[in-house]
mmCIF file with all atom_site columns, C-alpha atoms in Angstrom:
data_model
loop_
_atom_site.group_PDB
_atom_site.id
_atom_site.type_symbol
_atom_site.label_atom_id
_atom_site.label_alt_id
_atom_site.label_comp_id
_atom_site.label_asym_id
_atom_site.label_entity_id
_atom_site.label_seq_id
_atom_site.pdbx_PDB_ins_code
_atom_site.Cartn_x
_atom_site.Cartn_y
_atom_site.Cartn_z
_atom_site.occupancy
_atom_site.B_iso_or_equiv
_atom_site.pdbx_formal_charge
_atom_site.auth_seq_id
_atom_site.auth_comp_id
_atom_site.auth_asym_id
_atom_site.auth_atom_id
_atom_site.pdbx_PDB_model_num
ATOM 1   C CA . MET Q 1 1   ? -24.878 -3.109  -12.826 1.00 0.00 ? 22  MET Q CA 1
ATOM 2   C CA . ALA Q 1 2   ? -21.342 -1.810  -12.243 1.00 0.00 ? 23  ALA Q CA 1
ATOM 3   C CA . ALA Q 1 3   ? -22.453 0.948   -9.839  1.00 0.00 ? 24  ALA Q CA 1
ATOM 4   C CA . GLY Q 1 4   ? -23.880 -1.553  -7.363  1.00 0.00 ? 25  GLY Q CA 1
ATOM 5   C CA . LYS Q 1 5   ? -20.681 -3.577  -7.007  1.00 0.00 ? 26  LYS Q CA 1
ATOM 6   C CA . GLN Q 1 6   ? -17.826 -3.321  -4.525  1.00 0.00 ? 27  GLN Q CA 1
ATOM 7   C CA . TRP Q 1 7   ? -14.601 -2.580  -6.403  1.00 0.00 ? 28  TRP Q CA 1
ATOM 8   C CA . ARG Q 1 8   ? -10.942 -2.959  -5.446  1.00 0.00 ? 29  ARG Q CA 1
ATOM 9   C CA . ALA Q 1 9   ? -8.147  -1.043  -7.170  1.00 0.00 ? 30  ALA Q CA 1
ATOM 10  C CA . VAL Q 1 10  ? -4.930  -2.944  -7.892  1.00 0.00 ? 31  VAL Q CA 1
ATOM 11  C CA . LEU Q 1 11  ? -2.569  -0.216  -6.659  1.00 0.00 ? 32  LEU Q CA 1
ATOM 12  C CA . SER Q 1 12  ? 0.318   -0.340  -4.206  1.00 0.00 ? 33  SER Q CA 1
ATOM 13  C CA . THR Q 1 13  ? 1.327   2.684   -2.118  1.00 0.00 ? 34  THR Q CA 1
ATOM 14  C CA . THR Q 1 14  ? 4.412   3.458   -0.039  1.00 0.00 ? 35  THR Q CA 1
ATOM 15  C CA . THR Q 1 15  ? 2.369   4.586   2.985   1.00 0.00 ? 36  THR Q CA 1
ATOM 16  C CA . GLY Q 1 16  ? -1.093  4.109   4.428   1.00 0.00 ? 37  GLY Q CA 1
ATOM 17  C CA . GLY Q 1 17  ? -0.687  0.576   5.726   1.00 0.00 ? 38  GLY Q CA 1
ATOM 18  C CA . ALA Q 1 18  ? -0.207  -0.676  9.265   1.00 0.00 ? 39  ALA Q CA 1
ATOM 19  C CA . ASN Q 1 19  ? 2.154   1.542   11.280  1.00 0.00 ? 40  ASN Q CA 1
ATOM 20  C CA . GLY Q 1 20  ? 2.504   3.890   8.293   1.00 0.00 ? 41  GLY Q CA 1
ATOM 21  C CA . GLY Q 1 21  ? 4.025   1.163   6.123   1.00 0.00 ? 42  GLY Q CA 1
ATOM 22  C CA . PRO Q 1 22  ? 3.195   0.288   2.532   1.00 0.00 ? 43  PRO Q CA 1
ATOM 23  C CA . VAL Q 1 23  ? -0.094  -0.957  1.135   1.00 0.00 ? 44  VAL Q CA 1
ATOM 24  C CA . HIS Q 1 24  ? 0.455   -3.851  -1.248  1.00 0.00 ? 45  HIS Q CA 1
ATOM 25  C CA . ALA Q 1 25  ? -1.990  -4.195  -4.147  1.00 0.00 ? 46  ALA Q CA 1
ATOM 26  C CA . ILE Q 1 26  ? -2.353  -7.944  -3.570  1.00 0.00 ? 47  ILE Q CA 1
ATOM 27  C CA . ASP Q 1 27  ? -3.488  -7.246  0.026   1.00 0.00 ? 48  ASP Q CA 1
ATOM 28  C CA . ARG Q 1 28  ? -5.726  -4.323  -0.948  1.00 0.00 ? 49  ARG Q CA 1
ATOM 29  C CA . VAL Q 1 29  ? -7.869  -6.450  -3.260  1.00 0.00 ? 50  VAL Q CA 1
ATOM 30  C CA . GLY Q 1 30  ? -8.749  -9.108  -0.670  1.00 0.00 ? 51  GLY Q CA 1
ATOM 31  C CA . SER Q 1 31  ? -8.774  -12.894 -0.979  1.00 0.00 ? 52  SER Q CA 1
ATOM 32  C CA . GLY Q 1 32  ? -10.976 -13.251 -4.071  1.00 0.00 ? 53  GLY Q CA 1
ATOM 33  C CA . PRO Q 1 33  ? -12.687 -14.214 -6.186  1.00 0.00 ? 54  PRO Q CA 1
ATOM 34  C CA . TRP Q 1 34  ? -12.668 -11.156 -8.483  1.00 0.00 ? 55  TRP Q CA 1
ATOM 35  C CA . TYR Q 1 35  ? -14.771 -10.292 -11.495 1.00 0.00 ? 56  TYR Q CA 1
ATOM 36  C CA . ASP Q 1 36  ? -14.885 -7.751  -14.281 1.00 0.00 ? 57  ASP Q CA 1
ATOM 37  C CA . ARG Q 1 37  ? -17.838 -5.456  -14.915 1.00 0.00 ? 58  ARG Q CA 1
ATOM 38  C CA . LEU Q 1 38  ? -19.740 -8.157  -16.819 1.00 0.00 ? 59  LEU Q CA 1
ATOM 39  C CA . GLY Q 1 39  ? -19.249 -10.749 -14.073 1.00 0.00 ? 60  GLY Q CA 1
ATOM 40  C CA . ARG Q 1 40  ? -16.519 -12.716 -15.854 1.00 0.00 ? 61  ARG Q CA 1
ATOM 41  C CA . VAL Q 1 41  ? -13.952 -14.357 -13.560 1.00 0.00 ? 62  VAL Q CA 1
ATOM 42  C CA . VAL Q 1 42  ? -10.599 -12.572 -13.358 1.00 0.00 ? 63  VAL Q CA 1
ATOM 43  C CA . ALA Q 1 43  ? -9.191  -14.958 -10.724 1.00 0.00 ? 64  ALA Q CA 1
ATOM 44  C CA . LEU Q 1 44  ? -10.563 -17.101 -7.919  1.00 0.00 ? 65  LEU Q CA 1
ATOM 45  C CA . ASN Q 1 45  ? -7.864  -16.589 -5.247  1.00 0.00 ? 66  ASN Q CA 1
ATOM 46  C CA . VAL Q 1 46  ? -4.629  -14.752 -4.477  1.00 0.00 ? 67  VAL Q CA 1
ATOM 47  C CA . ASP Q 1 47  ? -2.389  -17.508 -5.842  1.00 0.00 ? 68  ASP Q CA 1
ATOM 48  C CA . ALA Q 1 48  ? -4.261  -17.432 -9.154  1.00 0.00 ? 69  ALA Q CA 1
ATOM 49  C CA . LEU Q 1 49  ? -4.071  -13.640 -9.298  1.00 0.00 ? 70  LEU Q CA 1
ATOM 50  C CA . ALA Q 1 50  ? -0.296  -13.455 -8.675  1.00 0.00 ? 71  ALA Q CA 1
ATOM 51  C CA . ASN Q 1 51  ? 0.776   -14.909 -12.034 1.00 0.00 ? 72  ASN Q CA 1
ATOM 52  C CA . ALA Q 1 52  ? 2.063   -13.302 -15.212 1.00 0.00 ? 73  ALA Q CA 1
ATOM 53  C CA . ARG Q 1 53  ? -1.551  -13.586 -16.451 1.00 0.00 ? 74  ARG Q CA 1
ATOM 54  C CA . PRO Q 1 54  ? -4.361  -14.280 -13.937 1.00 0.00 ? 75  PRO Q CA 1
ATOM 55  C CA . GLU Q 1 55  ? -4.726  -18.069 -13.708 1.00 0.00 ? 76  GLU Q CA 1
ATOM 56  C CA . GLY Q 1 56  ? -8.254  -19.317 -14.269 1.00 0.00 ? 77  GLY Q CA 1
ATOM 57  C CA . ALA Q 1 57  ? -9.479  -16.071 -15.787 1.00 0.00 ? 78  ALA Q CA 1
ATOM 58  C CA . ASP Q 1 58  ? -12.319 -16.268 -18.250 1.00 0.00 ? 79  ASP Q CA 1
ATOM 59  C CA . PRO Q 1 59  ? -10.698 -17.213 -21.599 1.00 0.00 ? 80  PRO Q CA 1
ATOM 60  C CA . ALA Q 1 60  ? -12.319 -14.160 -23.201 1.00 0.00 ? 81  ALA Q CA 1
ATOM 61  C CA . ILE Q 1 61  ? -10.299 -11.795 -21.003 1.00 0.00 ? 82  ILE Q CA 1
ATOM 62  C CA . ILE Q 1 62  ? -7.149  -13.574 -19.728 1.00 0.00 ? 83  ILE Q CA 1
ATOM 63  C CA . ASP Q 1 63  ? -4.913  -12.117 -22.454 1.00 0.00 ? 84  ASP Q CA 1
ATOM 64  C CA . ASP Q 1 64  ? -6.803  -8.850  -22.839 1.00 0.00 ? 85  ASP Q CA 1
ATOM 65  C CA . LEU Q 1 65  ? -8.086  -7.587  -19.505 1.00 0.00 ? 86  LEU Q CA 1
ATOM 66  C CA . PRO Q 1 66  ? -11.001 -5.292  -20.371 1.00 0.00 ? 87  PRO Q CA 1
ATOM 67  C CA . ASN Q 1 67  ? -11.240 -1.560  -19.851 1.00 0.00 ? 88  ASN Q CA 1
ATOM 68  C CA . GLU Q 1 68  ? -13.906 0.184   -17.786 1.00 0.00 ? 89  GLU Q CA 1
ATOM 69  C CA . TYR Q 1 69  ? -16.431 -0.263  -20.599 1.00 0.00 ? 90  TYR Q CA 1
ATOM 70  C CA . ASP Q 1 70  ? -15.687 -4.015  -20.839 1.00 0.00 ? 91  ASP Q CA 1
ATOM 71  C CA . ALA Q 1 71  ? -14.109 -3.529  -24.229 1.00 0.00 ? 92  ALA Q CA 1
ATOM 72  C CA . PRO Q 1 72  ? -10.851 -5.401  -24.857 1.00 0.00 ? 93  PRO Q CA 1
ATOM 73  C CA . ASN Q 1 73  ? -7.931  -3.044  -24.273 1.00 0.00 ? 94  ASN Q CA 1
ATOM 74  C CA . HIS Q 1 74  ? -6.125  -4.415  -27.308 1.00 0.00 ? 95  HIS Q CA 1
ATOM 75  C CA . ALA Q 1 75  ? -8.836  -3.216  -29.680 1.00 0.00 ? 96  ALA Q CA 1
ATOM 76  C CA . PRO Q 1 76  ? -11.513 -1.257  -27.787 1.00 0.00 ? 97  PRO Q CA 1
ATOM 77  C CA . ASP Q 1 77  ? -13.059 0.126   -30.966 1.00 0.00 ? 98  ASP Q CA 1
ATOM 78  C CA . GLY Q 1 78  ? -12.303 -2.891  -33.122 1.00 0.00 ? 99  GLY Q CA 1
ATOM 79  C CA . GLU Q 1 79  ? -8.929  -1.557  -34.287 1.00 0.00 ? 100 GLU Q CA 1
ATOM 80  C CA . GLN Q 1 80  ? -5.696  -2.574  -32.543 1.00 0.00 ? 101 GLN Q CA 1
ATOM 81  C CA . VAL Q 1 81  ? -4.124  0.189   -30.456 1.00 0.00 ? 102 VAL Q CA 1
ATOM 82  C CA . ASP Q 1 82  ? -1.254  0.370   -27.988 1.00 0.00 ? 103 ASP Q CA 1
ATOM 83  C CA . ASN Q 1 83  ? -3.030  1.097   -24.718 1.00 0.00 ? 104 ASN Q CA 1
ATOM 84  C CA . HIS Q 1 84  ? -1.832  -1.686  -22.486 1.00 0.00 ? 105 HIS Q CA 1
ATOM 85  C CA . HIS Q 1 85  ? 0.102   0.187   -19.762 1.00 0.00 ? 106 HIS Q CA 1
ATOM 86  C CA . VAL Q 1 86  ? -1.756  -0.115  -16.461 1.00 0.00 ? 107 VAL Q CA 1
ATOM 87  C CA . LEU Q 1 87  ? -0.545  1.681   -13.328 1.00 0.00 ? 108 LEU Q CA 1
ATOM 88  C CA . THR Q 1 88  ? 0.060   -0.624  -10.337 1.00 0.00 ? 109 THR Q CA 1
ATOM 89  C CA . GLY Q 1 89  ? 3.223   0.474   -8.484  1.00 0.00 ? 110 GLY Q CA 1
ATOM 90  C CA . SER Q 1 90  ? 3.698   -3.233  -7.830  1.00 0.00 ? 111 SER Q CA 1
ATOM 91  C CA . ASN Q 1 91  ? 6.177   -6.040  -8.416  1.00 0.00 ? 112 ASN Q CA 1
ATOM 92  C CA . THR Q 1 92  ? 5.216   -9.329  -10.066 1.00 0.00 ? 113 THR Q CA 1
ATOM 93  C CA . GLU Q 1 93  ? 3.828   -10.651 -6.770  1.00 0.00 ? 114 GLU Q CA 1
ATOM 94  C CA . GLY Q 1 94  ? 1.519   -7.639  -6.361  1.00 0.00 ? 115 GLY Q CA 1
ATOM 95  C CA . ARG Q 1 95  ? 3.594   -6.092  -3.584  1.00 0.00 ? 116 ARG Q CA 1
ATOM 96  C CA . LEU Q 1 96  ? 5.025   -2.572  -3.559  1.00 0.00 ? 117 LEU Q CA 1
ATOM 97  C CA . TYR Q 1 97  ? 7.646   -2.392  -6.323  1.00 0.00 ? 118 TYR Q CA 1
ATOM 98  C CA . GLN Q 1 98  ? 10.014  0.019   -4.523  1.00 0.00 ? 119 GLN Q CA 1
ATOM 99  C CA . ALA Q 1 99  ? 9.792   1.990   -1.261  1.00 0.00 ? 120 ALA Q CA 1
ATOM 100 C CA . ASP Q 1 100 ? 10.575  5.163   -3.230  1.00 0.00 ? 121 ASP Q CA 1
ATOM 101 C CA . PRO Q 1 101 ? 7.261   7.011   -3.870  1.00 0.00 ? 122 PRO Q CA 1
ATOM 102 C CA . ARG Q 1 102 ? 8.499   7.966   -7.340  1.00 0.00 ? 123 ARG Q CA 1
ATOM 103 C CA . TYR Q 1 103 ? 7.345   4.492   -8.497  1.00 0.00 ? 124 TYR Q CA 1
ATOM 104 C CA . THR Q 1 104 ? 3.786   5.306   -7.398  1.00 0.00 ? 125 THR Q CA 1
ATOM 105 C CA . CYS Q 1 105 ? 3.640   8.957   -8.543  1.00 0.00 ? 126 CYS Q CA 1
ATOM 106 C CA . GLN Q 1 106 ? 3.809   10.001  -4.902  1.00 0.00 ? 127 GLN Q CA 1
ATOM 107 C CA . ASP Q 1 107 ? 1.221   7.392   -3.893  1.00 0.00 ? 128 ASP Q CA 1
ATOM 108 C CA . TRP Q 1 108 ? -1.027  8.308   -6.837  1.00 0.00 ? 129 TRP Q CA 1
ATOM 109 C CA . THR Q 1 109 ? -1.414  11.939  -5.783  1.00 0.00 ? 130 THR Q CA 1
ATOM 110 C CA . SER Q 1 110 ? 0.779   13.613  -8.417  1.00 0.00 ? 131 SER Q CA 1
ATOM 111 C CA . ALA Q 1 111 ? 0.370   14.201  -12.138 1.00 0.00 ? 132 ALA Q CA 1
ATOM 112 C CA . ALA Q 1 112 ? 3.622   16.182  -12.378 1.00 0.00 ? 133 ALA Q CA 1
ATOM 113 C CA . GLY Q 1 113 ? 5.894   14.535  -14.928 1.00 0.00 ? 134 GLY Q CA 1
ATOM 114 C CA . ALA Q 1 114 ? 9.076   14.823  -12.885 1.00 0.00 ? 135 ALA Q CA 1
ATOM 115 C CA . ASP Q 1 115 ? 7.466   13.309  -9.766  1.00 0.00 ? 136 ASP Q CA 1
ATOM 116 C CA . GLY Q 1 116 ? 8.290   9.760   -10.728 1.00 0.00 ? 137 GLY Q CA 1
ATOM 117 C CA . THR Q 1 117 ? 8.507   6.839   -13.093 1.00 0.00 ? 138 THR Q CA 1
ATOM 118 C CA . PRO Q 1 118 ? 5.502   4.719   -12.094 1.00 0.00 ? 139 PRO Q CA 1
ATOM 119 C CA . ARG Q 1 119 ? 5.569   0.942   -12.366 1.00 0.00 ? 140 ARG Q CA 1
ATOM 120 C CA . VAL Q 1 120 ? 3.026   -0.531  -14.767 1.00 0.00 ? 141 VAL Q CA 1
ATOM 121 C CA . GLY Q 1 121 ? 1.717   -3.909  -15.842 1.00 0.00 ? 142 GLY Q CA 1
ATOM 122 C CA . MET Q 1 122 ? 0.305   -4.929  -19.221 1.00 0.00 ? 143 MET Q CA 1
ATOM 123 C CA . SER Q 1 123 ? -3.425  -5.469  -19.752 1.00 0.00 ? 144 SER Q CA 1
ATOM 124 C CA . TRP Q 1 124 ? -2.570  -7.609  -22.784 1.00 0.00 ? 145 TRP Q CA 1
ATOM 125 C CA . PRO Q 1 125 ? 0.703   -9.384  -23.628 1.00 0.00 ? 146 PRO Q CA 1
ATOM 126 C CA . ARG Q 1 126 ? 2.775   -6.847  -25.468 1.00 0.00 ? 147 ARG Q CA 1
ATOM 127 C CA . ASP Q 1 127 ? 5.196   -9.146  -27.198 1.00 0.00 ? 148 ASP Q CA 1
ATOM 128 C CA . GLY Q 1 128 ? 4.747   -12.574 -25.692 1.00 0.00 ? 149 GLY Q CA 1
ATOM 129 C CA . GLY Q 1 129 ? 7.278   -12.338 -22.878 1.00 0.00 ? 150 GLY Q CA 1
ATOM 130 C CA . GLY Q 1 130 ? 10.823  -11.275 -22.376 1.00 0.00 ? 151 GLY Q CA 1
ATOM 131 C CA . GLY Q 1 131 ? 12.347  -9.296  -19.577 1.00 0.00 ? 152 GLY Q CA 1
ATOM 132 C CA . ARG Q 1 132 ? 12.035  -5.636  -18.826 1.00 0.00 ? 153 ARG Q CA 1
ATOM 133 C CA . PRO Q 1 133 ? 14.233  -3.371  -16.725 1.00 0.00 ? 154 PRO Q CA 1
ATOM 134 C CA . GLY Q 1 134 ? 13.413  -3.952  -13.063 1.00 0.00 ? 155 GLY Q CA 1
ATOM 135 C CA . GLY Q 1 135 ? 12.052  -7.451  -13.597 1.00 0.00 ? 156 GLY Q CA 1
ATOM 136 C CA . GLY Q 1 136 ? 8.775   -8.706  -14.935 1.00 0.00 ? 157 GLY Q CA 1
ATOM 137 C CA . GLY Q 1 137 ? 8.029   -9.616  -18.480 1.00 0.00 ? 158 GLY Q CA 1
ATOM 138 C CA . ALA Q 1 138 ? 6.402   -7.781  -21.322 1.00 0.00 ? 159 ALA Q CA 1
ATOM 139 C CA . ASP Q 1 139 ? 3.259   -9.798  -20.696 1.00 0.00 ? 160 ASP Q CA 1
ATOM 140 C CA . ASN Q 1 140 ? 3.030   -9.506  -16.893 1.00 0.00 ? 161 ASN Q CA 1
ATOM 141 C CA . TRP Q 1 141 ? -0.291  -7.941  -15.974 1.00 0.00 ? 162 TRP Q CA 1
ATOM 142 C CA . ILE Q 1 142 ? 0.970   -6.576  -12.623 1.00 0.00 ? 163 ILE Q CA 1
ATOM 143 C CA . SER Q 1 143 ? 4.576   -5.512  -13.254 1.00 0.00 ? 164 SER Q CA 1
ATOM 144 C CA . SER Q 1 144 ? 6.344   -5.056  -16.543 1.00 0.00 ? 165 SER Q CA 1
ATOM 145 C CA . MET Q 1 145 ? 8.178   -1.729  -16.820 1.00 0.00 ? 166 MET Q CA 1
ATOM 146 C CA . ASP Q 1 146 ? 8.638   1.803   -15.488 1.00 0.00 ? 167 ASP Q CA 1
ATOM 147 C CA . GLU Q 1 147 ? 6.943   4.677   -17.276 1.00 0.00 ? 168 GLU Q CA 1
ATOM 148 C CA . ALA Q 1 148 ? 8.794   7.837   -18.341 1.00 0.00 ? 169 ALA Q CA 1
ATOM 149 C CA . GLY Q 1 149 ? 7.010   10.081  -15.845 1.00 0.00 ? 170 GLY Q CA 1
ATOM 150 C CA . CYS Q 1 150 ? 3.806   10.864  -13.994 1.00 0.00 ? 171 CYS Q CA 1
ATOM 151 C CA . ALA Q 1 151 ? 2.342   13.447  -16.388 1.00 0.00 ? 172 ALA Q CA 1
ATOM 152 C CA . PRO Q 1 152 ? -0.937  12.415  -17.983 1.00 0.00 ? 173 PRO Q CA 1
ATOM 153 C CA . GLY Q 1 153 ? -0.752  11.518  -21.616 1.00 0.00 ? 174 GLY Q CA 1
ATOM 154 C CA . GLY Q 1 154 ? -0.778  8.607   -23.912 1.00 0.00 ? 175 GLY Q CA 1
ATOM 155 C CA . THR Q 1 155 ? -0.022  7.448   -27.394 1.00 0.00 ? 176 THR Q CA 1
ATOM 156 C CA . VAL Q 1 156 ? -2.190  4.726   -28.872 1.00 0.00 ? 177 VAL Q CA 1
ATOM 157 C CA . ALA Q 1 157 ? 0.392   3.950   -31.563 1.00 0.00 ? 178 ALA Q CA 1
ATOM 158 C CA . GLN Q 1 158 ? 3.483   2.045   -30.440 1.00 0.00 ? 179 GLN Q CA 1
ATOM 159 C CA . THR Q 1 159 ? 6.428   4.348   -31.019 1.00 0.00 ? 180 THR Q CA 1
ATOM 160 C CA . GLY Q 1 160 ? 9.111   2.389   -29.176 1.00 0.00 ? 181 GLY Q CA 1
ATOM 161 C CA . PRO Q 1 161 ? 10.720  3.705   -26.018 1.00 0.00 ? 182 PRO Q CA 1
ATOM 162 C CA . ALA Q 1 162 ? 9.495   7.053   -24.751 1.00 0.00 ? 183 ALA Q CA 1
ATOM 163 C CA . PRO Q 1 163 ? 11.253  9.911   -26.528 1.00 0.00 ? 184 PRO Q CA 1
ATOM 164 C CA . SER Q 1 164 ? 14.157  11.509  -24.711 1.00 0.00 ? 185 SER Q CA 1
ATOM 165 C CA . GLY Q 1 165 ? 12.848  14.068  -22.273 1.00 0.00 ? 186 GLY Q CA 1
ATOM 166 C CA . SER Q 1 166 ? 9.359   12.547  -22.097 1.00 0.00 ? 187 SER Q CA 1
ATOM 167 C CA . ASP Q 1 167 ? 7.838   12.742  -18.643 1.00 0.00 ? 188 ASP Q CA 1
ATOM 168 C CA . GLN Q 1 168 ? 4.432   11.244  -19.265 1.00 0.00 ? 189 GLN Q CA 1
ATOM 169 C CA . VAL Q 1 169 ? 2.721   7.921   -18.853 1.00 0.00 ? 190 VAL Q CA 1
ATOM 170 C CA . GLY Q 1 170 ? 2.480   6.344   -22.287 1.00 0.00 ? 191 GLY Q CA 1
ATOM 171 C CA . GLY Q 1 171 ? 5.094   8.579   -23.892 1.00 0.00 ? 192 GLY Q CA 1
ATOM 172 C CA . GLY Q 1 172 ? 6.294   5.723   -26.115 1.00 0.00 ? 193 GLY Q CA 1
ATOM 173 C CA . GLY Q 1 173 ? 2.920   4.072   -26.564 1.00 0.00 ? 194 GLY Q CA 1
ATOM 174 C CA . GLY Q 1 174 ? 0.156   3.202   -24.164 1.00 0.00 ? 195 GLY Q CA 1
ATOM 175 C CA . TYR Q 1 175 ? -1.657  5.098   -21.459 1.00 0.00 ? 196 TYR Q CA 1
ATOM 176 C CA . GLY Q 1 176 ? -2.021  4.941   -17.703 1.00 0.00 ? 197 GLY Q CA 1
ATOM 177 C CA . ALA Q 1 177 ? -5.189  3.127   -16.774 1.00 0.00 ? 198 ALA Q CA 1
ATOM 178 C CA . PHE Q 1 178 ? -5.602  1.195   -13.547 1.00 0.00 ? 199 PHE Q CA 1
ATOM 179 C CA . TYR Q 1 179 ? -7.316  -2.072  -12.714 1.00 0.00 ? 200 TYR Q CA 1
ATOM 180 C CA . CYS Q 1 180 ? -10.422 -2.364  -10.581 1.00 0.00 ? 201 CYS Q CA 1
ATOM 181 C CA . PHE Q 1 181 ? -11.972 -5.747  -9.888  1.00 0.00 ? 202 PHE Q CA 1
ATOM 182 C CA . ALA Q 1 182 ? -15.419 -6.420  -8.461  1.00 0.00 ? 203 ALA Q CA 1
ATOM 183 C CA . LEU Q 1 183 ? -15.854 -8.690  -5.458  1.00 0.00 ? 204 LEU Q CA 1
ATOM 184 C CA . VAL Q 1 184 ? -19.161 -10.090 -6.774  1.00 0.00 ? 205 VAL Q CA 1
ATOM 185 C CA . PRO Q 1 185 ? -20.196 -11.142 -10.302 1.00 0.00 ? 206 PRO Q CA 1
#
């Protein structure tokens, strides 16, 4: 049962760590192993987790990390949608992406569009690789691109880059979920 498990969110913050410093997502989640809601392996250790796709993950989920209902993000209702943007505030190693709190929507406390451009990873490989502004690839589960803003929103049809003036997560396709992994199967 999901309610009886210990969960760890894969989110970095600019403050809250030792001596007021950052909290890195890779440190927040512990040393592993980690599981999804159904007990499938996401990764066995930190080295396996800090890859473009989690190394050693159950083959059923490695290229489509499931949502909170254990449905594949790529097609949660059986039809392909564009909902792969996952908030992390992290770089490709799972550490804080930038010291500026705009990349974490003020350490995940703001839903005001102009309060930032949060860093996201991709729950499923968007286009098989390639670079994105700020580093990462289109398929990196931890760090792939910056969103248009912190306002809630989402578009499940890929529309290309966010429209000019957009200030919401998922303005050009996608939505702003976040990862939580269980510490026990």
